[in-house]
Structures are given as C-alpha cells and as structure tokens.
C-alpha cells in the first residue's frame, strides 16, 4: 500500500510535483531554522564552559591544595568600547597550576593574549594599548580558554610581590572548571545564563516553526478538492478509511522527509551566519555551533511526523464517507470556547506578576508555556473572531460583494482564517519581539552618558582607599601634553568633612577640587566667583549627565592645602576621539596598575553588546517569519480559488461580473487578516507587558515609528499578495469549469 501511495503521490503531473516541492521547501526552511536554534543553545553552553577558568579567584570556590600556590588577580580594562579581561599570575613553585589554553605560565615581563587581542595590540599604536601590558608578548591563548574568537583576554606574568596586596589578589592551587555557586567581584567570566537564553531561543524556535507548520498545511491543501474526489473514488471501489489515511499521509511524509534532509543542508549554509550573530555579545566559535545527537534524532523523527500530522489535519474530511466530498454541508460554527486558550495563556503570564521564580529553569517553565499557549490561542480563536466579525458586518451591509463575502466567512470561518493564520502569528511574534527588546533597550540602553561626559576618562577607588597620597608631576605633565586632552581635575578626599551641609541626607562628605581644575572640566560644574576650592558632590564625577551650569559651594580651604590631601579620583577631559581617550587610559593604567581607568561608555559596553545581539535576533525573526507567512497567504488564497472554481464559474454564468468576484475574494481574505491582526497586536502588547513587569519590573514602552511602519508595510504587502492572485479568477472560472464531474 505504501508503494502504491508513493506512486500516486508523484503521478499527479506538474501540479502534484509542485505541491510536493513546496511542502519539502517549507520543511527544509523549518528544519534549517530549528537546527540552527538548537545549535545556538549548545553554542551558548560551549562559550560558558570555555571561560569559567576566569572565576578561579572567587572566594567561594572549592580549591583543593594540589600543588604550589599561584598568585591570581583578575581585572578588567576596555579599548574603544570593547571589554578586555586580564589576569595577573605569579607562580610560587614549579607545580603552580596553568590556565587552559596555555602550555606554561608567563614569566614576569611576559604575557599571553588571545588572538583577537594580540592582533589588536599589533594594529594599534603602543601608547594607546600595548603599553598597558608589561614586557613582551610570549604567545597566544588557545581556543580552549576563549568564549569567542572575538574575546580580548590576557594572562600577564608578575612577581609575587607585584600581585600580593592588590585588590582581588588571592592564591589558588587549581584552575576553576565550573562556575562557583556564589560569585563575587572576583568572578570575571561573562557567562550567559543558559536557562535564560534557552527560554529566549525556545520562544524564537516556536515563533519560527509555527508559521512553517501552517505553511505545510496550507501547501497540502492545494488542489484539495481534486484530491478529495480521488480519495472518495478510492473509497467507492473498496478502500478502507485507514488505507485512504495512509495514502494521504504518505504524500506529505515523503515531502517532509525530503525536506528534513535538505533542511540540514540549509543549516550548513546558515551556520556561518548564525555564528556571526552575537547573541551573547560576541560571535560563536563555528565548532561550538552544532546540534547534539539527541537533537538530530529528534528533528529527523519529529519534524516529518509533525509535518504529516499538519497535512493530515488539512485533509481530514476525506475519510468521512465515500460520498463525503460531494455532499458537503455547512460546517458547525466555532464556539466562544475558542477564546479559552488565548485567555489561559495571558492568565498564566499574569499569575507570575508577583511570583517570579528565582531560578532560570523556573522562569523558563513559567514564561515559555504562557507565550506558546497565547500563540496557540490566537490560532484557535481566529475562526471564532472571524465568524463574529462577518456576522456583524452581514447585519449592516447591503452591497452584493460584501454580503457574499461575509456570508461565506460566517458559514466557514475556519477556511477564511486559515489563509491569514501564518501572517497573524508572524505579526504577534514581531510585535512581542519589538516590544520586549525595545523596552529593554530603553531601560538599559541609557548607559552611555551625554556628549560631554562621554569625553572623560577617570581613574578612582573607594573613598576609604584613595588612589594615592598625590599625583606624580610626570603623570600630570604627560596628561597635559597628550594630544586631545583638554583638562585634568585632581579630586581630593575630604577626611575632615570640609564644606559638608548638615542638612544633606547623604552621609559621605563632598570631595574637594581646585577651582582651576574645575574650570578645565566644565561638564561637572563651576566654582563661585573668587573661590579657590569647591566642595563637590562625589557623584558629580560619576554622573552620566553633564551639568556645566551647576555652581558648587566654596570650601574653606586653600588650593595649596587641598593639594596635600589624598587623591581620590583623576578626572581627564578629552576631545572625545578614540585616540585621545585610549592614550589617556594607557597613561592612567600604567600609573595606577591596581585601579581601572574607565569612561562613561564602559559602564554600558557589556549590556550594549548583549542588546545588539538581541536586536540581531529580532531581525532574524522578522526577516524569517514575515516571508514565510506571505508565502503561506499566497498559497492559501490560490488553494481557495482552485477549490471554488466551479461555484465561481456558475456565478459568472448567471451574470455576476468578474469585478464582483474579485471583490468577494479580496474581502474574504482581507477581513480576517485585519480583524485578527488587531487582536494579535493587542495580545502581543499584553503578553509583553506581563512578561516585562514580572521578569524585569519594566513598564512596556510603546514601539516607535519604525515598528508601525513595519506593520503597515507588512499589511500592505499582504493585501498586495491577495491582489496579485485575483487575475487567476478570469482563467479558472471559464464556462468549462462549471461542468459537472
């Protein structure tokens, strides 16, 4: 029977072959995207494993004594908005542990760098970057210690005396192979929470696969009327319902199996592109981007089965009876119960508003089912919404074309909604993606300061631990002479609380700055006329927003006296060029190796990298779901025209103008699209608001003009697709189509 079904599947001429090719293509796209998503999840875990060694200095890490201690001090740095992680190491004996990616520890005066950092050092003038690393480059760090080919990591050789006593310096006897249960400031791995990323990628996978499955079902329905008659004829000659089901399933399974194989070829083509999507802030190693054996097996078995089920559901009417195709009745109208899954999905998300799970796995279990249920609910509720709208319009219209269209929609709303279901899901996914990522961008993207504060480089430590008793004249001279430097403010600690306002609620006293220095760094504010020293709020030198109009009160101390106080911060204003800022950073890092020279932009660097990866992910979703949904719409409209060619031909014979039929077809497709699109957008906003409020305590931000332009363009394109199918009416509704048989 299977052999007969295979023969039957390919013996239907060009139309049957074209249908099989479309189903195979849809499956191939779905498999390629699904395997890419699984591989991305694996790549996140691979990147995490490759960098846990950077958490070796964590205080809570179990560190068995297995060899000579190794002095270990991790610290961070930046170059032009890129994060650099450096680890100072000093061996105390021949058996001191060696980090992964190295064959030996660097000796004092040597350092190892990741390939990306080594290349950056070679291509950058030494006074902007290379001078921060003492001695010579001894070699490169192997891939086993790097989360990404773009990672900037260095292991620097020091003497024990140089490391001992520095912030975060500890002795270790082994290198970390797992992330500590409780991390502290000495954890320097940028591990991405795999469970959280799995949640995001799982929603993305569902968002990509749903439209593909709908497209499979839609493509299966092409020429469904002809095939249903063929299956009914088989019943008349003695075929059992089970045999007919087998024949109809084999056709789709054949195409799905072929599409699955091609899908892995699609994944191979997409693999370099996926590796370049910085989901974690940096690219993936291509070797990390691979599905596991279990995932491959699951796709090979699960996707053809899912495709066969989708196709089988699309043709489930053929097994009713041998004459079931010829004797059609109006389908049972959908009930209001179809709203239940949609409301249940929103209720599930609302339940966690004040019950956010603490663990990532708990959050995935909480939010993922809610989003998937909402997406399923839109598909289930779509026919009921279509029917209600059609009946409401039917009561108020008198136009023949509108009346015919809404009556047909009211009689069979499932068929009317089926044509636009893929596009509705794509619209939901687009809206939710843009809303969530846009809100995160708004709340976390304002970390780059304003144009004035972005020109500053500063080095500082806590008020309890100033960076030094004073500033070396050679450093001040070097900073003043550096091209692009506009001013240096030496910010002094204030142990005696000079100038503190008793009414000020902050417990910390103001810092003291000479007015001559403050005049050269106007973004912080200015002194009153005639003052020598100002008492400045310490947060004025860490603010993301400049305030040049702020007048700070004078402090009761002379400039000579304040110069003798400990230095808390060096605040250097530049012209904002990368060359000037990195040159200043190198001077400060060299002078204060135990403190980090920072810019305002550094505070947002890591977050901005992650947000850029999320924006790329959103673009992938948009550029994938919308074309698939558009193809599904086109195929569905064509399939509907093919199935109704005889009724339309009879209408033309009875005098109905072709223009009226075109309006009927356009309304039958456009009305469900526009009605359910409004519901999908509103539902996406509601689901996004519930997720953001629960998970991140953010209020949903309204998408910008770009989103609404995208929605408008998408709906216009959908209407254009519908219009492009209308010329088929003239060809398929000729007099010969009205004949019986």
Short mmCIF file of N, CA, C and O in Angstrom, two decimals, residues 139-262:
data_model
loop_
_atom_site.label_atom_id
_atom_site.label_comp_id
_atom_site.label_asym_id
_atom_site.label_seq_id
_atom_site.Cartn_x
_atom_site.Cartn_y
_atom_site.Cartn_z
N UNK A 139 53.09 34.70 23.42
CA UNK A 139 52.31 33.78 22.59
C UNK A 139 50.83 34.09 22.70
O UNK A 139 50.42 35.08 23.33
N UNK A 140 50.04 33.24 22.09
CA UNK A 140 48.59 33.45 22.10
C UNK A 140 47.91 32.39 22.94
O UNK A 140 48.41 31.27 23.10
N UNK A 141 46.74 32.73 23.46
CA UNK A 141 45.93 31.82 24.26
C UNK A 141 45.12 30.94 23.32
O UNK A 141 44.53 31.43 22.35
N UNK A 142 45.07 29.64 23.60
CA UNK A 142 44.34 28.71 22.74
C UNK A 142 42.83 28.86 22.87
O UNK A 142 42.31 29.44 23.83
N UNK A 143 42.13 28.29 21.89
CA UNK A 143 40.67 28.40 21.85
C UNK A 143 40.00 27.78 23.07
O UNK A 143 38.88 28.16 23.43
N UNK A 144 40.64 26.82 23.72
CA UNK A 144 40.03 26.14 24.87
C UNK A 144 39.73 27.09 26.01
O UNK A 144 38.92 26.78 26.88
N UNK A 145 40.38 28.26 26.03
CA UNK A 145 40.17 29.23 27.11
C UNK A 145 39.39 30.45 26.66
O UNK A 145 39.27 31.41 27.43
N UNK A 146 38.83 30.40 25.44
CA UNK A 146 38.19 31.60 24.90
C UNK A 146 36.71 31.33 24.62
O UNK A 146 36.36 30.35 23.99
N UNK A 147 35.83 32.21 25.08
CA UNK A 147 34.41 32.03 24.79
C UNK A 147 34.04 32.38 23.36
O UNK A 147 32.99 31.97 22.88
N UNK A 148 34.89 33.13 22.70
CA UNK A 148 34.57 33.62 21.35
C UNK A 148 35.86 33.94 20.61
O UNK A 148 36.87 34.28 21.25
N UNK A 149 35.85 33.85 19.29
CA UNK A 149 37.05 34.29 18.55
C UNK A 149 37.31 35.79 18.69
O UNK A 149 38.40 36.25 18.38
N UNK A 150 36.31 36.54 19.18
CA UNK A 150 36.48 37.98 19.37
C UNK A 150 36.92 38.34 20.79
O UNK A 150 37.11 39.52 21.10
N UNK A 151 37.05 37.36 21.68
CA UNK A 151 37.36 37.63 23.08
C UNK A 151 38.72 38.31 23.22
O UNK A 151 39.70 37.91 22.57
N UNK A 152 38.78 39.32 24.08
CA UNK A 152 40.02 40.03 24.38
C UNK A 152 40.45 39.66 25.79
O UNK A 152 39.93 40.18 26.78
N UNK A 153 41.39 38.72 25.89
CA UNK A 153 41.83 38.18 27.18
C UNK A 153 43.35 38.13 27.20
O UNK A 153 43.98 37.80 26.19
N UNK A 154 43.93 38.45 28.35
CA UNK A 154 45.38 38.39 28.51
C UNK A 154 45.71 37.73 29.84
O UNK A 154 44.99 37.87 30.83
N UNK A 155 46.80 36.96 29.85
CA UNK A 155 47.36 36.40 31.08
C UNK A 155 48.75 37.00 31.22
O UNK A 155 49.62 36.78 30.36
N UNK A 156 48.95 37.77 32.30
CA UNK A 156 50.16 38.59 32.45
C UNK A 156 51.03 38.02 33.56
O UNK A 156 50.55 37.75 34.67
N UNK A 157 52.31 37.80 33.27
CA UNK A 157 53.24 37.30 34.27
C UNK A 157 53.72 38.41 35.19
O UNK A 157 54.09 39.50 34.74
N UNK A 158 53.68 38.14 36.49
CA UNK A 158 54.13 39.11 37.50
C UNK A 158 54.98 38.38 38.53
O UNK A 158 55.04 37.14 38.58
N UNK A 159 55.60 39.15 39.40
CA UNK A 159 56.26 38.59 40.57
C UNK A 159 55.26 38.54 41.71
O UNK A 159 54.29 39.32 41.74
N UNK A 160 55.45 37.63 42.66
CA UNK A 160 54.52 37.59 43.80
C UNK A 160 54.39 38.93 44.51
O UNK A 160 53.30 39.31 44.96
N UNK A 161 55.48 39.68 44.60
CA UNK A 161 55.43 40.98 45.28
C UNK A 161 54.54 41.97 44.54
O UNK A 161 53.92 42.84 45.16
N UNK A 162 54.49 41.85 43.20
CA UNK A 162 53.66 42.77 42.43
C UNK A 162 52.17 42.48 42.58
O UNK A 162 51.34 43.38 42.46
N UNK A 163 51.83 41.22 42.85
CA UNK A 163 50.42 40.84 42.94
C UNK A 163 49.91 40.89 44.36
O UNK A 163 48.79 41.34 44.63
N UNK A 164 50.73 40.44 45.31
CA UNK A 164 50.29 40.36 46.70
C UNK A 164 49.87 41.74 47.20
O UNK A 164 50.56 42.73 47.01
N UNK A 165 48.72 41.78 47.83
CA UNK A 165 48.22 43.04 48.37
C UNK A 165 47.36 43.84 47.42
O UNK A 165 46.72 44.82 47.82
N UNK A 166 47.32 43.46 46.13
CA UNK A 166 46.48 44.17 45.16
C UNK A 166 45.02 43.76 45.35
O UNK A 166 44.72 42.67 45.85
N UNK A 167 44.08 44.60 44.94
CA UNK A 167 42.66 44.24 45.04
C UNK A 167 42.38 42.94 44.28
O UNK A 167 42.88 42.74 43.17
N UNK A 168 41.59 42.06 44.89
CA UNK A 168 41.14 40.78 44.32
C UNK A 168 42.26 39.76 44.19
O UNK A 168 42.04 38.68 43.63
N UNK A 169 43.46 40.05 44.69
CA UNK A 169 44.57 39.10 44.59
C UNK A 169 44.37 37.98 45.61
O UNK A 169 44.11 38.23 46.79
N UNK A 170 44.52 36.71 45.15
CA UNK A 170 44.39 35.56 46.03
C UNK A 170 45.36 34.48 45.54
O UNK A 170 45.76 34.48 44.38
N UNK A 171 45.69 33.55 46.42
CA UNK A 171 46.47 32.40 46.00
C UNK A 171 45.51 31.24 45.72
O UNK A 171 44.54 31.02 46.46
N UNK A 172 45.77 30.50 44.65
CA UNK A 172 44.94 29.36 44.26
C UNK A 172 45.88 28.19 43.98
O UNK A 172 47.05 28.37 43.65
N UNK A 173 45.32 27.00 44.09
CA UNK A 173 46.12 25.81 43.79
C UNK A 173 45.52 25.00 42.65
O UNK A 173 46.07 23.96 42.29
N UNK A 174 44.40 25.45 42.10
CA UNK A 174 43.80 24.77 40.96
C UNK A 174 43.02 25.80 40.16
O UNK A 174 42.65 26.87 40.66
N UNK A 175 42.77 25.47 38.90
CA UNK A 175 42.02 26.35 38.00
C UNK A 175 40.56 25.91 37.99
O UNK A 175 40.26 24.71 37.93
N UNK A 176 39.65 26.86 38.05
CA UNK A 176 38.22 26.55 38.09
C UNK A 176 37.78 25.84 36.81
O UNK A 176 38.19 26.20 35.70
N UNK A 177 36.96 24.83 36.99
CA UNK A 177 36.36 24.12 35.86
C UNK A 177 34.84 24.24 35.85
O UNK A 177 34.18 23.69 34.97
N UNK A 178 34.29 24.91 36.84
CA UNK A 178 32.85 25.15 36.91
C UNK A 178 32.62 26.49 37.59
O UNK A 178 33.43 26.92 38.43
N UNK A 179 31.53 27.12 37.25
CA UNK A 179 31.23 28.41 37.84
C UNK A 179 30.84 28.23 39.31
O UNK A 179 30.05 27.35 39.64
N UNK A 180 31.41 29.05 40.22
CA UNK A 180 31.07 28.90 41.64
C UNK A 180 29.57 29.12 41.88
O UNK A 180 28.90 29.86 41.15
N UNK A 181 29.08 28.46 42.91
CA UNK A 181 27.66 28.59 43.23
C UNK A 181 27.32 30.02 43.62
O UNK A 181 26.23 30.53 43.31
N UNK A 182 28.24 30.69 44.31
CA UNK A 182 28.04 32.08 44.72
C UNK A 182 29.24 32.89 44.26
O UNK A 182 30.34 32.74 44.79
N UNK A 183 29.01 33.73 43.26
CA UNK A 183 30.11 34.50 42.70
C UNK A 183 30.28 35.81 43.48
O UNK A 183 29.37 36.29 44.14
N UNK A 184 31.46 36.39 43.39
CA UNK A 184 31.71 37.70 43.99
C UNK A 184 32.40 38.57 42.94
O UNK A 184 32.40 38.25 41.75
N UNK A 185 32.99 39.66 43.40
CA UNK A 185 33.60 40.60 42.45
C UNK A 185 34.80 40.01 41.74
O UNK A 185 35.30 40.60 40.77
N UNK A 186 35.29 38.84 42.20
CA UNK A 186 36.44 38.21 41.55
C UNK A 186 36.02 37.28 40.42
O UNK A 186 36.88 36.68 39.78
N UNK A 187 34.73 37.14 40.17
CA UNK A 187 34.26 36.34 39.03
C UNK A 187 34.32 37.21 37.78
O UNK A 187 33.59 38.20 37.69
N UNK A 188 35.12 36.81 36.82
CA UNK A 188 35.30 37.62 35.63
C UNK A 188 34.83 36.94 34.36
O UNK A 188 35.03 37.46 33.27
N UNK A 189 34.23 35.77 34.48
CA UNK A 189 33.65 35.17 33.28
C UNK A 189 32.35 35.91 32.95
O UNK A 189 31.63 36.33 33.85
N UNK A 190 32.09 36.08 31.67
CA UNK A 190 30.84 36.71 31.23
C UNK A 190 29.88 35.62 30.79
O UNK A 190 29.36 35.65 29.68
N UNK A 191 29.68 34.62 31.66
CA UNK A 191 28.81 33.53 31.29
C UNK A 191 27.38 34.03 31.15
O UNK A 191 26.90 34.82 31.96
N UNK A 192 26.75 33.54 30.10
CA UNK A 192 25.35 33.86 29.86
C UNK A 192 24.52 32.77 30.50
O UNK A 192 24.81 31.58 30.33
N UNK A 193 23.51 33.15 31.23
CA UNK A 193 22.67 32.14 31.86
C UNK A 193 22.00 31.32 30.77
O UNK A 193 21.15 31.78 30.04
N UNK A 194 22.47 30.06 30.68
CA UNK A 194 21.98 29.20 29.61
C UNK A 194 20.49 28.97 29.68
O UNK A 194 19.82 28.88 28.66
N UNK A 195 19.93 28.89 30.91
CA UNK A 195 18.49 28.65 31.00
C UNK A 195 17.70 29.85 30.50
O UNK A 195 16.67 29.71 29.86
N UNK A 196 18.20 31.06 30.80
CA UNK A 196 17.51 32.24 30.31
C UNK A 196 17.60 32.33 28.79
O UNK A 196 16.63 32.65 28.10
N UNK A 197 18.81 32.04 28.24
CA UNK A 197 18.95 32.05 26.79
C UNK A 197 18.12 30.95 26.15
O UNK A 197 17.56 31.13 25.06
N UNK A 198 18.03 29.80 26.82
CA UNK A 198 17.18 28.72 26.30
C UNK A 198 15.74 29.17 26.23
O UNK A 198 15.02 28.86 25.27
N UNK A 199 15.28 29.92 27.25
CA UNK A 199 13.92 30.45 27.22
C UNK A 199 13.72 31.34 26.01
O UNK A 199 12.74 31.19 25.26
N UNK A 200 14.65 32.25 25.77
CA UNK A 200 14.52 33.17 24.65
C UNK A 200 14.54 32.41 23.33
O UNK A 200 13.69 32.61 22.45
N UNK A 201 15.52 31.51 23.17
CA UNK A 201 15.65 30.79 21.91
C UNK A 201 14.50 29.80 21.70
O UNK A 201 14.13 29.52 20.56
N UNK A 202 13.94 29.27 22.79
CA UNK A 202 12.80 28.38 22.64
C UNK A 202 11.59 29.12 22.09
O UNK A 202 10.87 28.62 21.23
N UNK A 203 11.37 30.32 22.61
CA UNK A 203 10.27 31.14 22.08
C UNK A 203 10.53 31.48 20.62
O UNK A 203 9.63 31.45 19.77
N UNK A 204 11.80 31.78 20.30
CA UNK A 204 12.15 32.08 18.90
C UNK A 204 11.90 30.86 18.02
O UNK A 204 11.34 30.97 16.92
N UNK A 205 12.31 29.68 18.50
CA UNK A 205 12.09 28.46 17.71
C UNK A 205 10.61 28.24 17.45
O UNK A 205 10.20 27.92 16.33
N UNK A 206 9.79 28.41 18.49
CA UNK A 206 8.35 28.25 18.30
C UNK A 206 7.81 29.29 17.34
O UNK A 206 6.96 29.02 16.49
N UNK A 207 8.34 30.51 17.47
CA UNK A 207 7.89 31.58 16.58
C UNK A 207 8.23 31.29 15.13
O UNK A 207 7.50 31.68 14.22
N UNK A 208 9.33 30.59 14.91
CA UNK A 208 9.73 30.26 13.55
C UNK A 208 9.00 29.02 13.02
O UNK A 208 8.64 28.96 11.84
N UNK A 209 8.79 28.03 13.89
CA UNK A 209 8.22 26.77 13.44
C UNK A 209 6.72 26.86 13.21
O UNK A 209 6.19 26.25 12.27
N UNK A 210 6.00 27.63 14.03
CA UNK A 210 4.55 27.73 13.86
C UNK A 210 4.17 28.16 12.45
O UNK A 210 3.35 27.51 11.80
N UNK A 211 4.73 29.27 11.93
CA UNK A 211 4.38 29.65 10.55
C UNK A 211 4.76 28.59 9.52
O UNK A 211 4.07 28.43 8.52
N UNK A 212 5.87 27.87 9.78
CA UNK A 212 6.28 26.84 8.83
C UNK A 212 5.26 25.71 8.80
O UNK A 212 4.87 25.22 7.72
N UNK A 213 4.79 25.26 9.97
CA UNK A 213 3.78 24.20 10.00
C UNK A 213 2.48 24.65 9.35
O UNK A 213 1.82 23.86 8.66
N UNK A 214 2.11 25.90 9.57
CA UNK A 214 0.90 26.42 8.91
C UNK A 214 1.10 26.43 7.40
O UNK A 214 0.19 26.10 6.63
N UNK A 215 2.29 26.79 6.96
CA UNK A 215 2.57 26.79 5.52
C UNK A 215 2.49 25.38 4.96
O UNK A 215 1.98 25.16 3.86
N UNK A 216 2.96 24.39 5.73
CA UNK A 216 2.88 23.00 5.27
C UNK A 216 1.42 22.60 5.09
O UNK A 216 1.03 22.01 4.07
N UNK A 217 0.60 22.89 6.10
CA UNK A 217 -0.82 22.57 5.98
C UNK A 217 -1.48 23.30 4.83
O UNK A 217 -2.32 22.73 4.11
N UNK A 218 -1.10 24.54 4.60
CA UNK A 218 -1.68 25.32 3.50
C UNK A 218 -1.27 24.75 2.16
O UNK A 218 -2.10 24.60 1.24
N UNK A 219 0.03 24.42 2.02
CA UNK A 219 0.50 23.86 0.76
C UNK A 219 -0.16 22.50 0.49
O UNK A 219 -0.45 22.15 -0.66
N UNK A 220 -0.40 21.75 1.55
CA UNK A 220 -1.06 20.45 1.39
C UNK A 220 -2.46 20.60 0.82
O UNK A 220 -2.94 19.73 0.09
N UNK A 221 -3.12 21.70 1.11
CA UNK A 221 -4.49 21.90 0.66
C UNK A 221 -4.59 22.35 -0.79
O UNK A 221 -5.69 22.51 -1.31
N UNK A 222 -3.45 22.62 -1.43
CA UNK A 222 -3.51 22.99 -2.84
C UNK A 222 -4.19 21.87 -3.63
O UNK A 222 -3.83 20.70 -3.52
N UNK A 223 -5.17 22.24 -4.42
CA UNK A 223 -5.94 21.28 -5.22
C UNK A 223 -6.57 20.21 -4.34
O UNK A 223 -6.70 19.05 -4.73
N UNK A 224 -6.95 20.61 -3.12
CA UNK A 224 -7.54 19.64 -2.20
C UNK A 224 -8.83 19.05 -2.75
O UNK A 224 -9.12 17.87 -2.55
N UNK A 225 -9.59 19.87 -3.46
CA UNK A 225 -10.87 19.37 -3.98
C UNK A 225 -10.65 18.20 -4.93
O UNK A 225 -11.31 17.16 -4.85
N UNK A 226 -9.68 18.34 -5.85
CA UNK A 226 -9.40 17.27 -6.80
C UNK A 226 -8.93 16.02 -6.08
O UNK A 226 -9.36 14.90 -6.38
N UNK A 227 -8.06 16.17 -5.11
CA UNK A 227 -7.52 15.02 -4.40
C UNK A 227 -8.58 14.37 -3.52
O UNK A 227 -8.61 13.16 -3.38
N UNK A 228 -9.45 15.20 -2.93
CA UNK A 228 -10.51 14.61 -2.11
C UNK A 228 -11.44 13.76 -2.97
O UNK A 228 -11.91 12.70 -2.54
N UNK A 229 -11.72 14.22 -4.17
CA UNK A 229 -12.56 13.42 -5.07
C UNK A 229 -11.86 12.11 -5.44
O UNK A 229 -12.49 11.05 -5.53
N UNK A 230 -10.54 12.18 -5.62
CA UNK A 230 -9.79 10.97 -5.94
C UNK A 230 -9.82 10.00 -4.76
O UNK A 230 -10.02 8.79 -4.93
N UNK A 231 -9.67 10.51 -3.55
CA UNK A 231 -9.73 9.65 -2.38
C UNK A 231 -11.14 9.08 -2.19
O UNK A 231 -11.30 7.92 -1.78
N UNK A 232 -12.17 9.89 -2.47
CA UNK A 232 -13.53 9.39 -2.35
C UNK A 232 -13.79 8.27 -3.36
O UNK A 232 -14.48 7.29 -3.06
N UNK A 233 -13.22 8.41 -4.55
CA UNK A 233 -13.36 7.35 -5.55
C UNK A 233 -12.70 6.06 -5.06
O UNK A 233 -13.20 4.95 -5.29
N UNK A 234 -11.56 6.19 -4.37
CA UNK A 234 -10.91 5.01 -3.81
C UNK A 234 -11.82 4.34 -2.78
O UNK A 234 -11.89 3.11 -2.72
N UNK A 235 -12.54 5.15 -2.00
CA UNK A 235 -13.48 4.56 -1.04
C UNK A 235 -14.59 3.81 -1.75
O UNK A 235 -15.04 2.75 -1.29
N UNK A 236 -15.04 4.36 -2.88
CA UNK A 236 -16.14 3.72 -3.61
C UNK A 236 -15.74 2.35 -4.16
O UNK A 236 -16.58 1.46 -4.30
N UNK A 237 -14.45 2.20 -4.47
CA UNK A 237 -14.01 0.91 -5.02
C UNK A 237 -13.50 -0.03 -3.94
O UNK A 237 -12.90 -1.06 -4.23
N UNK A 238 -13.71 0.35 -2.66
CA UNK A 238 -13.43 -0.60 -1.60
C UNK A 238 -12.32 -0.25 -0.65
O UNK A 238 -12.04 -1.03 0.27
N UNK A 239 -11.64 0.88 -0.83
CA UNK A 239 -10.56 1.24 0.08
C UNK A 239 -11.14 1.58 1.45
O UNK A 239 -12.17 2.23 1.57
N UNK A 240 -10.45 1.16 2.50
CA UNK A 240 -10.91 1.44 3.86
C UNK A 240 -10.45 2.84 4.26
O UNK A 240 -9.51 3.40 3.68
N UNK A 241 -11.11 3.43 5.27
CA UNK A 241 -10.65 4.75 5.74
C UNK A 241 -9.18 4.74 6.15
O UNK A 241 -8.46 5.71 5.94
N UNK A 242 -8.72 3.62 6.75
CA UNK A 242 -7.32 3.55 7.15
C UNK A 242 -6.39 3.58 5.96
O UNK A 242 -5.33 4.23 5.99
N UNK A 243 -6.77 2.90 4.90
CA UNK A 243 -5.93 2.91 3.69
C UNK A 243 -5.88 4.29 3.06
O UNK A 243 -4.83 4.75 2.61
N UNK A 244 -7.04 4.97 3.02
CA UNK A 244 -7.07 6.32 2.46
C UNK A 244 -6.22 7.26 3.32
O UNK A 244 -5.48 8.11 2.79
N UNK A 245 -6.30 7.12 4.64
CA UNK A 245 -5.48 7.95 5.52
C UNK A 245 -4.00 7.70 5.26
O UNK A 245 -3.19 8.64 5.25
N UNK A 246 -3.64 6.43 5.04
CA UNK A 246 -2.24 6.10 4.77
C UNK A 246 -1.77 6.74 3.47
O UNK A 246 -0.69 7.32 3.40
N UNK A 247 -2.61 6.68 2.43
CA UNK A 247 -2.25 7.26 1.14
C UNK A 247 -2.04 8.77 1.28
O UNK A 247 -1.07 9.34 0.77
N UNK A 248 -2.98 9.42 1.97
CA UNK A 248 -2.87 10.87 2.10
C UNK A 248 -1.69 11.27 2.96
O UNK A 248 -1.06 12.32 2.74
N UNK A 249 -1.36 10.43 3.98
CA UNK A 249 -0.23 10.76 4.86
C UNK A 249 1.11 10.52 4.19
O UNK A 249 2.08 11.25 4.43
N UNK A 250 1.18 9.49 3.33
CA UNK A 250 2.46 9.16 2.68
C UNK A 250 2.94 10.31 1.83
O UNK A 250 4.14 10.63 1.79
N UNK A 251 2.03 10.97 1.11
CA UNK A 251 2.41 12.07 0.24
C UNK A 251 3.13 13.16 1.03
O UNK A 251 4.21 13.62 0.65
N UNK A 252 2.51 13.56 2.15
CA UNK A 252 3.12 14.63 2.95
C UNK A 252 4.38 14.15 3.65
O UNK A 252 5.35 14.90 3.78
N UNK A 253 4.38 12.89 4.12
CA UNK A 253 5.57 12.37 4.78
C UNK A 253 6.75 12.28 3.83
O UNK A 253 7.89 12.55 4.21
N UNK A 254 6.46 11.91 2.58
CA UNK A 254 7.52 11.86 1.57
C UNK A 254 8.17 13.22 1.40
O UNK A 254 9.40 13.36 1.42
N UNK A 255 7.32 14.24 1.23
CA UNK A 255 7.86 15.59 1.06
C UNK A 255 8.57 16.06 2.33
O UNK A 255 9.62 16.71 2.26
N UNK A 256 7.98 15.72 3.49
CA UNK A 256 8.59 16.15 4.75
C UNK A 256 9.95 15.49 4.96
O UNK A 256 10.89 16.13 5.44
N UNK A 257 10.06 14.21 4.63
CA UNK A 257 11.34 13.52 4.79
C UNK A 257 12.41 14.13 3.89
O UNK A 257 13.55 14.36 4.32
N UNK A 258 12.02 14.39 2.64
CA UNK A 258 12.97 15.03 1.73
C UNK A 258 13.35 16.42 2.24
O UNK A 258 14.52 16.82 2.21
N UNK A 259 12.34 17.16 2.73
CA UNK A 259 12.62 18.50 3.25
C UNK A 259 13.50 18.47 4.48
O UNK A 259 14.34 19.36 4.68
N UNK A 260 13.35 17.43 5.31
CA UNK A 260 14.19 17.33 6.50
C UNK A 260 15.65 17.14 6.13
O UNK A 260 16.54 17.77 6.72
N UNK A 261 15.90 16.30 5.15
CA UNK A 261 17.28 16.09 4.70
C UNK A 261 17.86 17.38 4.14
O UNK A 261 18.99 17.78 4.46
N UNK A 262 17.06 18.04 3.30
CA UNK A 262 17.53 19.31 2.72
C UNK A 262 17.71 20.35 3.82
O UNK A 262 18.59 21.22 3.74
#
